[in-house]
Amino acid sequence: MDTKRWTVDSDVDKKTDYPQLEEAAHFLQRGHVVAFPTETVYGLGADATSDAAVKGIFEAKGRPSDNPLIVHISSLDELDSLVAEVTDIEEQLMKAFWPGPLTIIFPKKEGVFSNLVTADLNSVGIRMPAHPVALELIRLAGKPLAAPSANTSGKPSPTTADHVAKDLTGRVAGIVDGGETGVGLESTVIDCTVSPPMILRPGGVSKEEIERCIGEVDIDPSLKKEDAPRSPGMKYTHYAPTAPMFLVKDARSIQEHINTFVAEGKKVGVLVTRETAVNLSADFVRVCGSKTQLDEVARQLYGGIRSFNDTDADVILAETYPDDGIGRAIMNRLEKAAGQKWID
Ligand code: TXA
Ligand code: MG
């Protein structure tokens, strides 16, 4: 399959970018799979109402079919035709965080979505992305777009079009390149059909921000354990680099751990903040942000994890972060990438 590349301004310039976006939208209307930027990570989009189109997403990614997809919309007017009910709490969340990195699980309207989107559940996850290119593309396509992250299943999610191209060239009809994404981690997924509402996946909107809006919420307790989480996608290995990765509890001991692996003849990569990188000696040092700027760490995390696949590192050591605010989402992704392997 030939994979087209459309390069557009991240702000969408009406004069220069529209022919490109219109062509990408036509591909989507004809049932093809097209990757596009959102404010979180790149998504792999297809018409959420078409079985054949959505099947293309699963095939391109190699994604297990019991893992439902998030549906992306460009305006609130679309919602009524897609969901069976909207509660007051959901209204409040949409008002506060849409467009933005929050996916809300609604009871679905029957007969609208391909069953592949919802994995035969009665519910559907919907969000309105805060990215001008994504919003225009959805509007031009005139369809709700199912879109998981645009990576090969199990790999770190893509935050640039080059990451997408590396995984999916030849497997998708096209890639809309709108530059680097902003948040760098996926949306928060919340289920408000239970009381209190439950966060099924930590992400771009923090628990604290949500609680300031609607009061106390829970976090799916199984996220921390190995038993089946309520968000089906959270049970799979995810975000993993090729080399084994370990999480280091105390950043001050990283050099000691590096030395131990080096003594075993291993090449060591480290993923650390710029403060920790000072005076550190390892084969591959990747800096992602600052201890005092966890937004920056989130933005650079997946690119950092991915970058080790271009090295011959035998082992990767990663710094860890406080488990609150955006740190909760960072730690969730790091724990999955490391398969819960910690060293003190
Ligand atoms: O930021 C994002 O959300 C990105 C961008 C592209 O928008 N998309 C994304 O999609 O991360 P995906 O498919 O990789 O993750 C969807 C997550 C999975 O954990 C899935 O299990 C959960 O949302 N999910 C989707 N529909 C659900 C439902 N009806 N009930 C429970 N969880 C659901
Ligand atoms: Mg994903």
Coordinates of C-alpha atoms and ligand atoms in Angstrom, one line a residue:
M1 CA 0.0 0.0 0.0
D2 CA 1.2 3.5 -0.9
T3 CA 1.3 5.8 2.2
K4 CA 0.6 9.4 1.3
R5 CA 2.0 12.2 3.5
W6 CA 0.2 15.5 3.8
T7 CA 2.2 18.2 5.6
V8 CA 0.1 21.0 7.2
D9 CA 0.6 23.8 9.6
S10 CA -0.4 22.8 13.2
D11 CA -2.7 25.9 13.2
V12 CA -4.2 25.1 9.8
D13 CA -3.7 27.7 7.2
K14 CA -6.9 28.0 5.2
K15 CA -5.1 28.9 2.0
T16 CA -2.2 26.4 1.9
D17 CA -3.5 23.5 4.0
Y18 CA -7.0 23.0 2.8
P19 CA -6.3 21.1 -0.4
Q20 CA -4.2 18.7 1.6
L21 CA -6.8 18.2 4.4
E22 CA -9.6 17.8 1.9
E23 CA -7.7 15.1 0.2
A24 CA -7.1 13.3 3.5
A25 CA -10.8 13.7 4.4
H26 CA -11.8 12.1 1.0
F27 CA -9.6 9.1 1.8
L28 CA -11.5 8.8 5.2
Q29 CA -14.9 9.1 3.4
R30 CA -13.9 6.3 1.1
G31 CA -13.2 4.0 4.1
H32 CA -9.4 4.3 4.2
V33 CA -7.2 4.6 7.3
V34 CA -5.5 7.9 7.9
A35 CA -3.2 9.0 10.7
F36 CA -3.5 12.6 12.1
P37 CA -2.2 14.7 14.9
T38 CA -4.2 15.4 18.1
E39 CA -3.1 17.4 21.1
T40 CA -2.2 14.1 22.9
V41 CA -0.6 11.7 20.4
Y42 CA -1.1 10.9 16.7
G43 CA -4.3 9.0 16.1
L44 CA -5.1 6.3 13.4
G45 CA -8.4 7.4 12.1
A46 CA -11.2 5.7 10.2
D47 CA -15.0 6.2 9.8
A48 CA -16.4 4.9 13.1
T49 CA -19.7 4.0 11.4
S50 CA -18.1 1.6 8.8
D51 CA -17.1 -2.0 9.7
A52 CA -14.8 -2.2 6.7
A53 CA -13.0 1.1 7.6
V54 CA -12.6 0.3 11.3
K55 CA -11.3 -3.2 10.4
G56 CA -8.5 -1.4 8.6
I57 CA -7.3 0.2 11.9
F58 CA -7.1 -3.2 13.6
E59 CA -5.2 -4.7 10.7
A60 CA -2.8 -1.8 10.4
K61 CA -1.9 -1.8 14.1
G62 CA -2.2 -5.5 14.8
R63 CA -4.5 -4.6 17.6
P64 CA -6.5 -7.2 19.6
S65 CA -10.2 -6.9 18.6
D66 CA -11.6 -7.0 22.2
N67 CA -10.0 -3.6 22.8
P68 CA -12.5 -0.8 21.9
L69 CA -11.6 2.4 20.2
I70 CA -12.1 6.1 21.1
V71 CA -14.5 8.0 18.8
H72 CA -13.4 11.6 17.9
I73 CA -15.9 14.4 17.2
S74 CA -15.4 18.0 16.1
S75 CA -18.5 19.6 17.6
L76 CA -21.0 19.1 20.4
D77 CA -23.9 19.0 17.9
E78 CA -22.7 15.6 16.9
L79 CA -23.1 14.0 20.3
D80 CA -26.9 13.5 20.4
S81 CA -26.9 11.3 17.4
L82 CA -24.2 9.1 18.9
V83 CA -25.1 8.5 22.6
A84 CA -28.2 7.3 24.4
E85 CA -27.9 9.7 27.3
V86 CA -25.9 12.6 28.7
T87 CA -25.9 13.3 32.5
D88 CA -25.3 16.6 34.3
I89 CA -21.9 15.4 35.4
E90 CA -20.9 14.7 31.9
E91 CA -22.2 18.1 30.7
Q92 CA -20.0 19.7 33.4
L93 CA -16.9 17.7 32.3
M94 CA -17.5 18.5 28.6
K95 CA -17.9 22.2 29.4
A96 CA -14.7 22.2 31.4
F97 CA -12.4 20.0 29.3
W98 CA -13.6 19.8 25.7
P99 CA -12.0 20.2 23.4
G100 CA -9.2 18.5 25.3
P101 CA -7.6 15.3 26.5
L102 CA -10.6 13.7 28.3
T103 CA -12.5 10.7 26.9
I104 CA -15.9 10.1 28.4
I105 CA -17.6 6.7 28.3
F106 CA -21.3 7.1 27.3
P107 CA -24.1 4.6 26.8
K108 CA -24.0 4.2 23.1
K109 CA -26.9 4.8 20.7
E110 CA -27.7 1.5 19.0
G111 CA -27.0 1.0 15.3
V112 CA -24.6 3.9 14.8
F113 CA -21.1 2.6 15.3
S114 CA -19.4 -0.4 13.9
N115 CA -19.3 -3.1 16.5
L116 CA -15.6 -3.2 16.1
V117 CA -15.4 0.3 17.6
T118 CA -17.2 -0.7 20.8
A119 CA -16.0 -4.3 21.0
D120 CA -19.6 -5.2 21.4
L121 CA -20.0 -3.2 24.7
N122 CA -23.1 -1.1 25.3
S123 CA -20.9 1.9 25.8
V124 CA -18.7 4.1 23.7
G125 CA -15.7 6.4 24.6
I126 CA -15.9 9.8 22.9
R127 CA -13.7 12.8 22.9
M128 CA -13.3 16.1 21.1
P129 CA -9.5 16.7 20.5
A130 CA -8.0 20.2 21.1
H131 CA -6.0 20.3 17.9
P132 CA -7.0 22.5 15.0
V133 CA -5.9 19.9 12.4
A134 CA -7.8 17.1 14.0
L135 CA -11.0 19.2 14.4
E136 CA -10.8 20.3 10.7
L137 CA -10.2 16.8 9.4
I138 CA -13.1 15.4 11.4
R139 CA -15.3 18.3 10.2
L140 CA -14.3 17.8 6.5
A141 CA -14.7 14.0 6.7
G142 CA -18.2 14.6 8.0
K143 CA -18.0 11.4 10.1
P144 CA -17.1 10.6 13.7
L145 CA -13.6 9.1 13.5
A146 CA -12.5 6.1 15.5
A147 CA -8.9 6.6 16.4
P148 CA -6.5 4.7 18.6
S149 CA -2.9 5.8 18.9
A150 CA -1.1 5.5 15.5
N151 CA 1.5 3.0 16.5
T152 CA 2.0 -0.7 16.1
S153 CA 0.2 -2.4 18.9
G154 CA 2.5 -2.6 22.0
K155 CA 4.9 0.1 20.9
P156 CA 5.1 3.6 22.4
S157 CA 2.5 6.0 21.1
P158 CA 3.6 8.4 18.3
T159 CA 4.1 12.0 19.1
T160 CA 5.5 13.0 15.6
A161 CA 4.5 12.0 12.1
D162 CA 8.0 10.3 11.7
H163 CA 7.1 8.0 14.6
V164 CA 3.9 7.0 12.7
A165 CA 5.8 6.6 9.5
K166 CA 8.3 4.3 11.1
D167 CA 5.6 2.0 12.4
L168 CA 2.9 2.2 9.7
T169 CA 4.4 3.1 6.3
G170 CA 2.9 0.7 3.7
R171 CA 0.1 -0.2 6.2
V172 CA -2.1 2.9 6.0
A173 CA -3.4 5.1 3.2
G174 CA -1.9 8.3 4.5
I175 CA -0.4 10.4 7.3
V176 CA -1.3 14.0 8.1
D177 CA 1.9 15.7 9.4
G178 CA 0.9 18.6 11.7
G179 CA 4.2 18.6 13.7
E180 CA 4.8 17.4 17.2
T181 CA 1.9 16.8 19.6
G182 CA 1.4 18.9 22.7
V183 CA 0.5 16.8 25.8
G184 CA 2.5 13.7 24.7
L185 CA 0.4 11.2 26.6
E186 CA -3.1 9.9 25.7
S187 CA -6.4 11.3 27.0
T188 CA -7.8 10.5 30.5
V189 CA -10.6 8.0 30.2
I190 CA -13.5 8.4 32.6
D191 CA -16.7 6.4 33.2
C192 CA -19.5 8.6 34.8
T193 CA -22.1 5.8 34.7
V194 CA -20.8 4.7 38.1
S195 CA -20.9 6.7 41.3
P196 CA -18.5 8.2 42.1
P197 CA -17.2 8.5 38.5
M198 CA -14.1 6.3 37.8
I199 CA -11.0 7.1 35.9
L200 CA -10.2 4.1 33.8
R201 CA -7.0 5.5 32.3
P202 CA -4.9 8.4 33.7
G203 CA -4.0 10.9 31.0
G204 CA -3.8 14.5 29.9
V205 CA -6.4 15.8 32.4
S206 CA -5.4 15.0 36.0
K207 CA -7.6 13.5 38.7
E208 CA -7.1 16.7 40.7
E209 CA -8.4 18.8 37.8
I210 CA -11.4 16.6 37.4
E211 CA -12.2 16.7 41.1
R212 CA -12.0 20.5 41.1
C213 CA -14.8 20.3 38.5
I214 CA -17.1 17.5 39.7
G215 CA -16.0 16.5 43.2
E216 CA -14.5 13.2 44.2
V217 CA -13.7 10.5 41.7
D218 CA -12.2 7.0 41.9
I219 CA -9.3 5.4 40.0
D220 CA -9.9 1.9 38.7
P221 CA -8.2 -0.1 41.4
S222 CA -7.1 -2.8 39.0
L223 CA -4.9 -0.4 37.1
K224 CA -2.2 -1.1 39.7
K225 CA -2.7 -4.9 39.7
E226 CA -2.5 -7.6 37.1
D227 CA -6.3 -8.5 37.1
A228 CA -8.7 -7.4 34.4
P229 CA -9.1 -3.6 34.3
R230 CA -12.4 -2.1 33.2
S231 CA -10.8 -0.2 30.3
P232 CA -10.0 -3.3 28.2
G233 CA -6.9 -1.7 26.6
M234 CA -5.1 -1.4 29.9
K235 CA -4.5 -5.1 30.2
Y236 CA -2.1 -5.4 27.3
T237 CA 1.7 -4.7 27.3
H238 CA 2.1 -1.3 26.0
Y239 CA 4.5 1.5 25.2
A240 CA 7.5 -0.9 25.4
P241 CA 10.9 -0.3 23.9
T242 CA 12.8 -3.3 22.5
A243 CA 15.3 -3.6 25.3
P244 CA 14.1 -4.4 28.8
M245 CA 13.4 -1.3 30.9
F246 CA 13.7 -0.9 34.7
L247 CA 12.2 1.8 36.8
V248 CA 14.7 3.3 39.4
K249 CA 13.0 4.2 42.7
D250 CA 15.7 6.7 43.8
A251 CA 17.3 8.8 41.1
R252 CA 20.4 9.2 43.3
S253 CA 21.2 5.5 42.8
I254 CA 21.0 5.5 39.0
Q255 CA 24.8 5.7 38.5
E256 CA 25.4 2.7 40.8
H257 CA 22.9 0.6 38.8
I258 CA 24.4 1.7 35.5
N259 CA 27.8 0.6 36.8
T260 CA 26.4 -2.8 37.8
F261 CA 25.0 -3.5 34.3
V262 CA 28.2 -2.2 32.7
A263 CA 30.2 -4.6 34.8
E264 CA 28.0 -7.4 33.3
G265 CA 29.1 -6.2 29.9
K266 CA 25.8 -4.5 29.0
K267 CA 25.3 -1.3 27.1
V268 CA 23.0 0.9 29.2
G269 CA 20.5 3.6 28.2
V270 CA 19.0 6.0 30.7
L271 CA 15.8 8.1 30.5
V272 CA 16.2 10.9 33.0
T273 CA 15.4 14.6 33.7
R274 CA 18.1 17.2 32.9
E275 CA 18.8 17.6 36.7
T276 CA 19.5 13.8 37.0
A277 CA 21.5 13.8 33.8
V278 CA 24.2 16.1 35.3
N279 CA 27.4 14.1 36.0
L280 CA 25.7 10.8 34.8
S281 CA 27.8 8.5 32.7
A282 CA 26.1 5.9 30.5
D283 CA 26.2 4.7 26.9
F284 CA 23.0 6.4 25.9
V285 CA 21.6 9.3 28.0
R286 CA 18.2 10.6 26.9
V287 CA 16.9 13.7 28.7
C288 CA 13.2 14.2 28.9
G289 CA 12.3 17.5 30.6
S290 CA 12.9 18.7 34.1
K291 CA 11.9 17.5 37.5
T292 CA 10.1 20.8 38.0
Q293 CA 8.2 20.7 34.7
L294 CA 6.4 17.3 34.5
D295 CA 4.4 18.6 31.5
E296 CA 7.6 18.6 29.6
V297 CA 8.5 15.1 30.8
A298 CA 5.1 13.9 29.5
R299 CA 5.6 15.6 26.1
Q300 CA 9.0 14.0 25.6
L301 CA 8.4 10.6 27.3
Y302 CA 7.3 8.4 24.3
G303 CA 9.9 10.0 22.0
G304 CA 12.5 9.2 24.6
I305 CA 11.4 5.6 25.1
R306 CA 11.3 5.1 21.3
S307 CA 14.8 6.6 20.7
F308 CA 16.4 3.6 22.4
N309 CA 15.2 1.4 19.5
D310 CA 17.8 3.3 17.3
T311 CA 20.6 2.3 19.7
D312 CA 22.1 -1.0 20.7
A313 CA 21.3 -0.6 24.4
D314 CA 20.9 -3.9 26.2
V315 CA 19.0 -2.4 29.1
I316 CA 17.2 0.9 29.9
L317 CA 16.9 2.5 33.3
A318 CA 14.2 5.2 33.8
E319 CA 13.8 7.8 36.4
T320 CA 10.5 7.8 38.2
Y321 CA 8.1 10.6 39.3
P322 CA 5.6 11.5 42.0
D323 CA 2.3 9.7 41.4
D324 CA 0.0 12.8 41.2
G325 CA -1.1 15.4 38.7
I326 CA 0.3 14.5 35.3
G327 CA 2.9 12.4 37.1
R328 CA 0.1 9.7 37.6
A329 CA -0.2 9.3 33.8
I330 CA 3.6 9.4 33.3
M331 CA 4.0 6.7 35.9
N332 CA 1.2 4.6 34.5
R333 CA 2.9 4.6 31.0
L334 CA 6.4 4.0 32.5
E335 CA 5.1 1.0 34.6
K336 CA 3.6 -0.5 31.5
A337 CA 6.7 0.1 29.4
A338 CA 8.8 -1.5 32.1
G339 CA 6.4 -4.4 32.7
Q340 CA 6.4 -3.3 36.4
K341 CA 10.1 -4.0 36.8
W342 CA 11.5 -1.8 39.6
I343 CA 15.0 -1.6 41.1
D344 CA 15.7 0.3 44.4
Ligands
TXA1 O1 -5.4 10.5 23.5 C1 -6.1 9.5 23.1 O2 -7.0 9.1 23.7 C2 -5.6 8.9 21.8 C3 -5.7 9.9 20.7 C4 -5.4 9.4 19.3 O3 -7.0 10.5 20.7 N1 -6.3 7.7 21.5 C5 -6.1 6.6 22.2 O4 -6.9 5.5 21.8 O5 -5.4 6.5 23.1 P1 -6.6 4.0 22.2 O6 -7.5 3.2 21.4 O7 -5.2 3.7 22.1 O8 -7.1 3.9 23.7 C6 -8.5 3.7 24.0 C7 -8.6 3.4 25.5 C8 -8.3 1.9 25.7 O9 -7.7 1.8 27.0 C9 -9.7 1.3 25.7 O10 -9.8 0.1 26.4 C10 -10.5 2.5 26.3 O11 -10.0 3.6 25.9 N2 -12.0 2.4 25.9 C11 -12.5 2.7 24.7 N3 -13.8 2.5 24.7 C12 -14.2 2.1 25.9 C13 -15.4 1.7 26.6 N4 -16.5 1.7 25.9 N5 -15.3 1.3 27.9 C14 -14.2 1.3 28.5 N6 -13.0 1.7 28.0 C15 -13.0 2.0 26.7
MG2 MG -2.7 3.2 22.3

